[in-house]
CSV table of C-alpha atoms in Angstrom, one decimal:
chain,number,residue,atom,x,y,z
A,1,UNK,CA,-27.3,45.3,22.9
A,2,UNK,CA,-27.0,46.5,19.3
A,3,UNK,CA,-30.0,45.9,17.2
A,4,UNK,CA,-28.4,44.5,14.4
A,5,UNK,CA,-25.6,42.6,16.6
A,6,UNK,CA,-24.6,39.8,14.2
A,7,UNK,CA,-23.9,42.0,10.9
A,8,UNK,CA,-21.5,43.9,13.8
A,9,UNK,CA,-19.8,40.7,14.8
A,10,UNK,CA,-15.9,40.1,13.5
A,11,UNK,CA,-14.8,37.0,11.3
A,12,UNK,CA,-11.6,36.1,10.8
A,13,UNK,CA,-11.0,33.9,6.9
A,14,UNK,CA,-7.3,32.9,6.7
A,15,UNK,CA,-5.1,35.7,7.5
A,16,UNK,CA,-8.3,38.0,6.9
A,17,UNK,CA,-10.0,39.8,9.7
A,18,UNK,CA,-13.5,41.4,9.4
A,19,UNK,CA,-15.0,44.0,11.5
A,20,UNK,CA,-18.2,43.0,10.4
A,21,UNK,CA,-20.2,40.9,8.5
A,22,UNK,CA,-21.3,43.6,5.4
A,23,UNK,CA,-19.7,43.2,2.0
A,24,UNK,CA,-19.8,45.9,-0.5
A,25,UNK,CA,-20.5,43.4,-3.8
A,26,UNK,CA,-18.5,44.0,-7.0
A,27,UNK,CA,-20.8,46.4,-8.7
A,28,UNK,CA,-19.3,47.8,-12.7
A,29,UNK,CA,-18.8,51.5,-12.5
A,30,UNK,CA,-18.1,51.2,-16.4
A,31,UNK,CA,-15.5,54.5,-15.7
A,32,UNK,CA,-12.0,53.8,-16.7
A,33,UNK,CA,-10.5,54.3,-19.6
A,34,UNK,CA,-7.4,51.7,-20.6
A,35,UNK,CA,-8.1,49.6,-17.7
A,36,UNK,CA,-7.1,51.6,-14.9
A,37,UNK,CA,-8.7,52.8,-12.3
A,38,UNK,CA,-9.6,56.9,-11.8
A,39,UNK,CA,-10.3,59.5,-9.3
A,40,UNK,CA,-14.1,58.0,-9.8
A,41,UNK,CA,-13.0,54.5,-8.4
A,42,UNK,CA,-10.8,56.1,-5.7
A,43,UNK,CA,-13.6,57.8,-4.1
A,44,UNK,CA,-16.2,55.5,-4.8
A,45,UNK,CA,-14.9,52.4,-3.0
A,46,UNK,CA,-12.9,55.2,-0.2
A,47,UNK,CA,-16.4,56.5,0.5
A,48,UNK,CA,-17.3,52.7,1.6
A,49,UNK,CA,-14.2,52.0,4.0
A,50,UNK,CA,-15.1,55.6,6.0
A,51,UNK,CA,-19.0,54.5,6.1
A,52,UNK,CA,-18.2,51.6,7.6
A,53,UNK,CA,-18.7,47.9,5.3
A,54,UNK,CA,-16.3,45.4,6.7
A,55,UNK,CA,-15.3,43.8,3.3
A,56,UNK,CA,-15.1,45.7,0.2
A,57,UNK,CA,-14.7,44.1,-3.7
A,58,UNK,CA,-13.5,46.1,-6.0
A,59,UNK,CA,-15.7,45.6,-9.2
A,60,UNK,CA,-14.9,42.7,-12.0
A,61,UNK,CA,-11.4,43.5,-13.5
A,62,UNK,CA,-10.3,41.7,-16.2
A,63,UNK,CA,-7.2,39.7,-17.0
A,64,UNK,CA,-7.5,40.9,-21.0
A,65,UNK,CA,-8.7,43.6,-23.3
A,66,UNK,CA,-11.1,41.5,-24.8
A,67,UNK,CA,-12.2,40.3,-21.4
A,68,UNK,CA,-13.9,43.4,-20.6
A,69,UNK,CA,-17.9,43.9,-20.4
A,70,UNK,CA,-17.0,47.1,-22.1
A,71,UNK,CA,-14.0,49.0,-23.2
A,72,UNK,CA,-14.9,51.4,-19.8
A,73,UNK,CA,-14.4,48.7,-17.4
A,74,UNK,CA,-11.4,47.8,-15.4
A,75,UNK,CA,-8.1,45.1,-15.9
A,76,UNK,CA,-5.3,44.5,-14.5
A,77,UNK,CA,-2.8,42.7,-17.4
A,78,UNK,CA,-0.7,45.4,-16.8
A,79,UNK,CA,1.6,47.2,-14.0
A,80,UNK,CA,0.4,50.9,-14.2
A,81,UNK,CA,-3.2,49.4,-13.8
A,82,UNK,CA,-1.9,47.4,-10.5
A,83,UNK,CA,0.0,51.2,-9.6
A,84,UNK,CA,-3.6,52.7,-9.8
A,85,UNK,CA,-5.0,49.9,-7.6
A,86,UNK,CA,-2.5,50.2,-5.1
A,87,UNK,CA,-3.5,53.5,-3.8
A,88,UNK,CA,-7.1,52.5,-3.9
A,89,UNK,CA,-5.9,49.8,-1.4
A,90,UNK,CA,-3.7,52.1,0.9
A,91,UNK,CA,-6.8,54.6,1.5
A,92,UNK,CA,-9.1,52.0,2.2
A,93,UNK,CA,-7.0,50.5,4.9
A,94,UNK,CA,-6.1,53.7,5.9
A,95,UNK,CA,-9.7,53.7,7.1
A,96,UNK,CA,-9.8,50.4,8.9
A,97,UNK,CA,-11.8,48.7,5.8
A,98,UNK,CA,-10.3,45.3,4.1
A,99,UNK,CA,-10.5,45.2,0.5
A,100,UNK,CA,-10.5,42.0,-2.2
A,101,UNK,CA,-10.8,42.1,-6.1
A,102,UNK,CA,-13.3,39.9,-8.5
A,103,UNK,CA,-10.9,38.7,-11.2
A,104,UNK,CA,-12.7,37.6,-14.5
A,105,UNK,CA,-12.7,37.5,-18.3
A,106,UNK,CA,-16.0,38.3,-20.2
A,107,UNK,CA,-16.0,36.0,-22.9
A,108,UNK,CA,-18.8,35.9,-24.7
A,109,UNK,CA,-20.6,38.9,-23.5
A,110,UNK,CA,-17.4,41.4,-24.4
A,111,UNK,CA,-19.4,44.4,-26.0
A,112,UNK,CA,-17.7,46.5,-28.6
A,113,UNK,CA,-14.9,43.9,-29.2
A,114,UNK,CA,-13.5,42.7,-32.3
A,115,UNK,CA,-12.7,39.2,-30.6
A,116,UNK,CA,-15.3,37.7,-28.8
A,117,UNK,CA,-14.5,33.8,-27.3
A,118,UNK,CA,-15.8,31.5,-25.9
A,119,UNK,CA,-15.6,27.8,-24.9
A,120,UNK,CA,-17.9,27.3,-28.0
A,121,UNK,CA,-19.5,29.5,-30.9
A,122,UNK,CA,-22.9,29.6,-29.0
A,123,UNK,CA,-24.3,33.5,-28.9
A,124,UNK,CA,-25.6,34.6,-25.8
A,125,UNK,CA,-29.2,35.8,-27.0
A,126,UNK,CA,-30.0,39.1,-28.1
A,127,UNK,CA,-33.0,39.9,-25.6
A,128,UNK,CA,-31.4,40.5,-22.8
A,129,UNK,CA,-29.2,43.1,-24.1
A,130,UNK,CA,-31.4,45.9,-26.3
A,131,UNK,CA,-29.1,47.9,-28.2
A,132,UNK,CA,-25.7,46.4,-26.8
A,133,UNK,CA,-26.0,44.2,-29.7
A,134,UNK,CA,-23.3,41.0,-28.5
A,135,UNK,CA,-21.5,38.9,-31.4
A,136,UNK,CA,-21.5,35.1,-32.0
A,137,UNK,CA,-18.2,34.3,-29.9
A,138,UNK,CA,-15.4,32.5,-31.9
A,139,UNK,CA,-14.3,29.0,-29.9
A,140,UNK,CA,-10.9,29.1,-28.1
A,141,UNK,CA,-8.1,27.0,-28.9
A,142,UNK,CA,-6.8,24.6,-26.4
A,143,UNK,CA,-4.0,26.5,-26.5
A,144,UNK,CA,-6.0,29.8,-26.0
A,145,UNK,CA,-7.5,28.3,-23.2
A,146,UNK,CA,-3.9,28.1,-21.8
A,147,UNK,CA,-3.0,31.3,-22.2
A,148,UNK,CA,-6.2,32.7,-20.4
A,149,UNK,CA,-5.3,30.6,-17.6
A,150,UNK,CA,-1.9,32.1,-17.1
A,151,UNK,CA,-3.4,35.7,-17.9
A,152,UNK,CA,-5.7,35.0,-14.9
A,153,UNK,CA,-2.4,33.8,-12.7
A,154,UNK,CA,-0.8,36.9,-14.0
A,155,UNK,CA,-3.5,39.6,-12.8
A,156,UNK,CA,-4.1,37.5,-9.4
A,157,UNK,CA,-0.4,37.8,-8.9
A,158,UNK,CA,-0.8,42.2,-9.9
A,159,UNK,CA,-3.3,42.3,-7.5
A,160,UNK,CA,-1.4,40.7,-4.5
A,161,UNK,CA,1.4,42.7,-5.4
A,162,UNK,CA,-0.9,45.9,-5.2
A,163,UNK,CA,-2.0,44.9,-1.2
A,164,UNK,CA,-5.6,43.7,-1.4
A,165,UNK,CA,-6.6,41.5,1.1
A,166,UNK,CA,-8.1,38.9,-0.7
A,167,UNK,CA,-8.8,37.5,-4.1
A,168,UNK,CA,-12.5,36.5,-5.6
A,169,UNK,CA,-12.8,34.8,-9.1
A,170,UNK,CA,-15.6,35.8,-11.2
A,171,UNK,CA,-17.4,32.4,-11.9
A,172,UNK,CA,-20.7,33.3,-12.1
A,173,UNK,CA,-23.1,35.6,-14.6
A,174,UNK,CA,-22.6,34.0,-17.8
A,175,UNK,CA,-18.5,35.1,-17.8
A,176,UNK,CA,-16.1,32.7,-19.4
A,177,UNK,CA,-15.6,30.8,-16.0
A,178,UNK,CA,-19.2,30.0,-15.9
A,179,UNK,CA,-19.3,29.7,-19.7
A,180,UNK,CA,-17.3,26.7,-19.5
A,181,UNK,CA,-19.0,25.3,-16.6
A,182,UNK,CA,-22.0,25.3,-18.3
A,183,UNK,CA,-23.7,22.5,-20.5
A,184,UNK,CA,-25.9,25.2,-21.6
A,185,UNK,CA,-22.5,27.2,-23.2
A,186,UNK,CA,-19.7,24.2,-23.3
A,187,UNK,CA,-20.6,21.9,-26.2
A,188,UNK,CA,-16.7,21.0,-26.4
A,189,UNK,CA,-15.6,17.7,-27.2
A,190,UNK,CA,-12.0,18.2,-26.2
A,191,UNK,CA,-10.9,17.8,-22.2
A,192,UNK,CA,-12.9,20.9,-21.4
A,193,UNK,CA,-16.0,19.8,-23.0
A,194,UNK,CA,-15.9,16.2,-21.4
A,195,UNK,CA,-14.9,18.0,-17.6
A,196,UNK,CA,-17.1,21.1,-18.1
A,197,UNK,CA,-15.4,22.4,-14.1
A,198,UNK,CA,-11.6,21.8,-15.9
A,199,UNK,CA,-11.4,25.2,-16.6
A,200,UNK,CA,-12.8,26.8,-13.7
A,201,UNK,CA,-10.1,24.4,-11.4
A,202,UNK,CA,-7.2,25.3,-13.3
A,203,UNK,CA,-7.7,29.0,-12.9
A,204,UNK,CA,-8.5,28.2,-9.1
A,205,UNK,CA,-4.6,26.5,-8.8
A,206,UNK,CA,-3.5,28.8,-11.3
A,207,UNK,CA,-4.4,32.0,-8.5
A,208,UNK,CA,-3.8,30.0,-5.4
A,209,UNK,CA,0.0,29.3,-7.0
A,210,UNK,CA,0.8,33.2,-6.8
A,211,UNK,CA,-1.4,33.9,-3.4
A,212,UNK,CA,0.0,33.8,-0.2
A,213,UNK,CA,-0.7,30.1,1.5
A,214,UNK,CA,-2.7,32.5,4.4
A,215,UNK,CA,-4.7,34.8,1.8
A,216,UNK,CA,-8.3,33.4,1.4
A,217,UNK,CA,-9.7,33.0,-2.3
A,218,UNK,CA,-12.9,33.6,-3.1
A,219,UNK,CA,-15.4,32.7,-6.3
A,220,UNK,CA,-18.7,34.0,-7.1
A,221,UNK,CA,-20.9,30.9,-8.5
A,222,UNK,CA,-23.8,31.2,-10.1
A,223,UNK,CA,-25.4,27.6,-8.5
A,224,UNK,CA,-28.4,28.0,-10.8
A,225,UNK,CA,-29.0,28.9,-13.8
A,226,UNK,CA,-32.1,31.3,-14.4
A,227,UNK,CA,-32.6,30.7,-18.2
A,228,UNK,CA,-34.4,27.8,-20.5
A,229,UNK,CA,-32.4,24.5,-20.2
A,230,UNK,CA,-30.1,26.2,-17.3
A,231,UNK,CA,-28.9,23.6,-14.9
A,232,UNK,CA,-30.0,23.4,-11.3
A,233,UNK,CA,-29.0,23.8,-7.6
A,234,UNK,CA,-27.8,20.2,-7.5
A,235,UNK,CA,-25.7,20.9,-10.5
A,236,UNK,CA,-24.4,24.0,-8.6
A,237,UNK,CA,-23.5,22.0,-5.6
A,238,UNK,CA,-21.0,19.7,-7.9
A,239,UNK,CA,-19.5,22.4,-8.9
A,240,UNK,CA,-19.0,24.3,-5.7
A,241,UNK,CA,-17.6,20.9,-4.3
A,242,UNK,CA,-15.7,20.4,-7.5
A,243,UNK,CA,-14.0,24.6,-6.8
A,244,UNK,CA,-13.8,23.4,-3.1
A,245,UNK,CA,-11.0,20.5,-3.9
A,246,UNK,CA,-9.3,23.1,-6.2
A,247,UNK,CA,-8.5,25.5,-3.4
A,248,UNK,CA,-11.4,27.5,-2.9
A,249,UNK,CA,-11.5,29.3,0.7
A,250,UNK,CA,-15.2,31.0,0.7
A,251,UNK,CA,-18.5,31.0,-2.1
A,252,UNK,CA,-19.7,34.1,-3.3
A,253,UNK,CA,-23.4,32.5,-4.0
A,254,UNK,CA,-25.5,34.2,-6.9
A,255,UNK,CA,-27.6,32.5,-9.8
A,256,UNK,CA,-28.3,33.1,-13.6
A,257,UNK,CA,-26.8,35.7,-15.9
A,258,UNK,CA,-25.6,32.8,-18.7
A,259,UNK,CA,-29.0,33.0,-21.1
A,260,UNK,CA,-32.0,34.6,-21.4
A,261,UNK,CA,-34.3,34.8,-18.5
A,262,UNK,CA,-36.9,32.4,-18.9
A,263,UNK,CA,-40.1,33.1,-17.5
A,264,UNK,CA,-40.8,29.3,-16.3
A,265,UNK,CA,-37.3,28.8,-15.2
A,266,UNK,CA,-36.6,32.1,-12.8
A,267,UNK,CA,-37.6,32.9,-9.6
A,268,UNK,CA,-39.7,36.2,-8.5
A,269,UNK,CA,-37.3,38.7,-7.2
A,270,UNK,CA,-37.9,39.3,-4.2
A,271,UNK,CA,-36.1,40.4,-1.2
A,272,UNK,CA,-33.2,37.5,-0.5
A,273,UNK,CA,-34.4,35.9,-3.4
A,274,UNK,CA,-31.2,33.9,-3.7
A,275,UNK,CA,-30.4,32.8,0.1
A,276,UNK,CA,-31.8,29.6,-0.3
A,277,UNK,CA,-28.7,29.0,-3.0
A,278,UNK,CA,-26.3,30.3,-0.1
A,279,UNK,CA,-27.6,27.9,2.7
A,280,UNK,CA,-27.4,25.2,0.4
A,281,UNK,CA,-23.4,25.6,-0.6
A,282,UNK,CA,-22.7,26.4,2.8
A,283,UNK,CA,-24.2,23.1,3.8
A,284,UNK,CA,-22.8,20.8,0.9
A,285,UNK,CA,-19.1,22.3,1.4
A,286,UNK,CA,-19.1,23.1,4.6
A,287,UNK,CA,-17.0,26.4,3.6
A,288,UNK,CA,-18.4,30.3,4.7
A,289,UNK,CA,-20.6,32.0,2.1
A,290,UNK,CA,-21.3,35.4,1.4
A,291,UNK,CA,-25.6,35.5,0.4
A,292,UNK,CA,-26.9,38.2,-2.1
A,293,UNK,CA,-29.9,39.4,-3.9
A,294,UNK,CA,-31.7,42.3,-2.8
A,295,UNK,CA,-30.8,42.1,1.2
A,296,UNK,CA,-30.8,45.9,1.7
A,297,UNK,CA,-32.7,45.3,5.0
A,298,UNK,CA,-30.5,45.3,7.7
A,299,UNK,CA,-33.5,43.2,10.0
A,300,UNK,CA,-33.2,40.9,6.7
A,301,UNK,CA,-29.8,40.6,6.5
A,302,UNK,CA,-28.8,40.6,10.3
A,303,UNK,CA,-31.6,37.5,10.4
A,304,UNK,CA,-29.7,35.7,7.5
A,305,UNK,CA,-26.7,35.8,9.3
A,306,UNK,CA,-28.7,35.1,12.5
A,307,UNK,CA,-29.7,32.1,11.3
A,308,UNK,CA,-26.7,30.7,9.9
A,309,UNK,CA,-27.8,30.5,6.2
A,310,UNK,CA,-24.6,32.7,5.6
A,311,UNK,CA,-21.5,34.0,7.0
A,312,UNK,CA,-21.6,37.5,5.2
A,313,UNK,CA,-24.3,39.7,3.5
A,314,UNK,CA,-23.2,41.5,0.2
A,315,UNK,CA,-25.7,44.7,0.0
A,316,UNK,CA,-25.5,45.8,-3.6
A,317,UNK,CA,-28.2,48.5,-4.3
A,318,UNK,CA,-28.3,50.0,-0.8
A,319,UNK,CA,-24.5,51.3,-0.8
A,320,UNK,CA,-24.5,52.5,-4.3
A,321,UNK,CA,-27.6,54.7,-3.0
A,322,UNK,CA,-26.1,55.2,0.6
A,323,UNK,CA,-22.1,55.0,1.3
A,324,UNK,CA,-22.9,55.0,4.9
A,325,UNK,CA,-25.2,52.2,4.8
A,326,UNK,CA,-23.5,50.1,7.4
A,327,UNK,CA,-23.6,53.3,9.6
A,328,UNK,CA,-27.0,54.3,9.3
A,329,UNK,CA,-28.8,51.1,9.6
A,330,UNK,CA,-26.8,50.7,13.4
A,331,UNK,CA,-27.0,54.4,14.9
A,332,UNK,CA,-30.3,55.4,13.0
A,333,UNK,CA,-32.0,53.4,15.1
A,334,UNK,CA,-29.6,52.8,18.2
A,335,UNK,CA,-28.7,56.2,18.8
A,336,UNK,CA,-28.5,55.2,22.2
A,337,UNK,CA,-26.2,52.4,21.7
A,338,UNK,CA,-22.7,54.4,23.2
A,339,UNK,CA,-20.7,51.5,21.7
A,340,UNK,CA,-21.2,51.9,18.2
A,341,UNK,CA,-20.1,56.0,18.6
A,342,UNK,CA,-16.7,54.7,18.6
A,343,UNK,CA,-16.5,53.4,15.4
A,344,UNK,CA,-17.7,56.6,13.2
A,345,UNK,CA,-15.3,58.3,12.1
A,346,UNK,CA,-14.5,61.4,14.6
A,347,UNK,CA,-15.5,63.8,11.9
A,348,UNK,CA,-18.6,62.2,11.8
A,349,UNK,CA,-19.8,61.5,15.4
A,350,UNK,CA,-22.2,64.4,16.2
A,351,UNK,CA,-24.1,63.1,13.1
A,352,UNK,CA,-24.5,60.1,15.6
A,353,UNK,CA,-25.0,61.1,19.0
């Protein structure tokens, strides 16, 4: 028997079948110039689907030019980016790999913009960012607020036009989904400031409206917040349950990223640091979850899933230092294990034997 035999076993989500239980996180390559992905991304996330990870998510790609991190990062408001996507897709599932997208707008931490929003005119705080130097947002219009919602149905609707499997929104982090579910960041007094998760659902229906009824959507919480005032894990639970009633197929469970890290308010990070936030939103909704923070152990994260604190393991660090990840951490150590031969690529096989 495999070593690490439940980060081997399938899932099926939906109309989506897994090989395995390893996601490749959505990790900023900060390398594309107009939006559209390059020969950098192409590689990069091709690299993955031949070493093996079972679920790959292209990096947060944004539904607006001022939704970006940075003017380097990716969107998708227009039809040559969805063009360049499409033949990341097709070589990825060229080699047996399922691929998804995080959709999201920045908000409040857009760097190098001349129009920052936000739900309110609140700045992020400087500290966290030395030398990136982020503006005071200006507050969105209610009919702003509209517009974004359909920008986010627009680029959902891109990206199931340019094959990916599945769809994650980017609600977590301190990005304008999060922003507005946060007291911390929302001090409106309109509809979106008395229902802080408004925002967040309509973008949910908005996405599931152009998805295909069998195509699972995904959204990255953050269910705690890490910074002074920042809400807590129950908090994170009435949102998740809130996202849940909207449409929401599978959690993407993180924490922070929407303030300063407080030194009384976050946690030491520490291998699976966050996993506790998992088993707790898999619990409340009852729904998968994919558990991250710092799980580049395979014993750790086959024991995770082992114990049924989550359905999938997003390994960040370790495939941006190791494409073949997945591959190493099985045959490394079960060389003998005749099974798992099969599944290398033939090109790669000796390497294994």
């Amino acid at each position: 028997m495999a070593k690490f035999r439940f980060l081997q076993t399938p899932l099926q989500l939906k109309s989506l079948s897994l090989k395995n239980r390893l996601v490749m996180p959505p990790m900023c390559q900060y390398s594309a110039k107009d939006g559209v992905p390059n020969d950098w991304h192409f590689v990069h996330y091709t690299s993955r689907a031949v070493g093996g990870v079972g679920l790959i998510i292209i990096e947060m790609t944004n539904v607006a030019p001022n939704g970006r991190i940075s003017p380097r990062c990716l969107g998708l408001w227009n039809d040559e980016q969805r063009d360049a996507f499409k033949r990341i897709v097709d070589a990825v599932h060229a080699q047996g790999g399922k691929i998804g997208i995080q959709i999201a707008h920045a908000g409040r931490k857009a760097q190098d913009c001349d129009d920052v929003v936000a739900p309110s005119a609140i700045h992020y705080g400087q500290e966290d960012f030395p030398g990136q130097h982020l503006k005071t947002p200006r507050a969105l219009t209610e009919d702003e607020i509209e517009q974004i919602i359909q920008a986010f149905q627009h680029s959902v609707k891109r990206a199931v036009e340019a094959g990916f499997d599945m769809i994650e929104l980017h609600g977590a982090h301190g990005y304008l989904i999060h922003q507005f579910s946060s007291p911390k960041s929302n001090h409106r007094d309109d509809s979106y400031g008395q229902d802080r998760f408004l925002f967040g659902e309509k973008v949910i229906k908005a996405a599931k409206s152009v998805m295909p009824a069998d195509m699972p959507l995904a959204i990255r919480i953050s269910a705690q917040e890490y910074s002074e005032n920042g809400y807590d894990s129950d908090y994170g639970v009435q949102m998740a349950m809130r996202f849940k009633a909207a449409g929401v197929d599978i959690f993407d469970v993180s924490g922070g990223g929407n303030g300063v890290l407080h030194p009384n308010h976050h946690p030491q990070f520490n291998a699976g640091y966050q996993v506790y936030l998992a088993r707790k939103i898999k619990q409340a909704t009852q729904l998968p979850v994919i558990a991250v923070g710092l799980l580049d152990d395979p014993s750790l994260a086959d024991h995770v899933l082992g114990i049924g604190d989550a359905d999938l393991i997003a390994v960040g660090r370790g495939l941006l230092r190791d494409p073949y990840w997945y591959l190493n951490a099985q045959y490394k150590q079960n060389a003998s294990d005749s099974t798992g031969v099969e599944s290398v690529p033939p090109q790669y096989q000796r390497g294994y034997m």
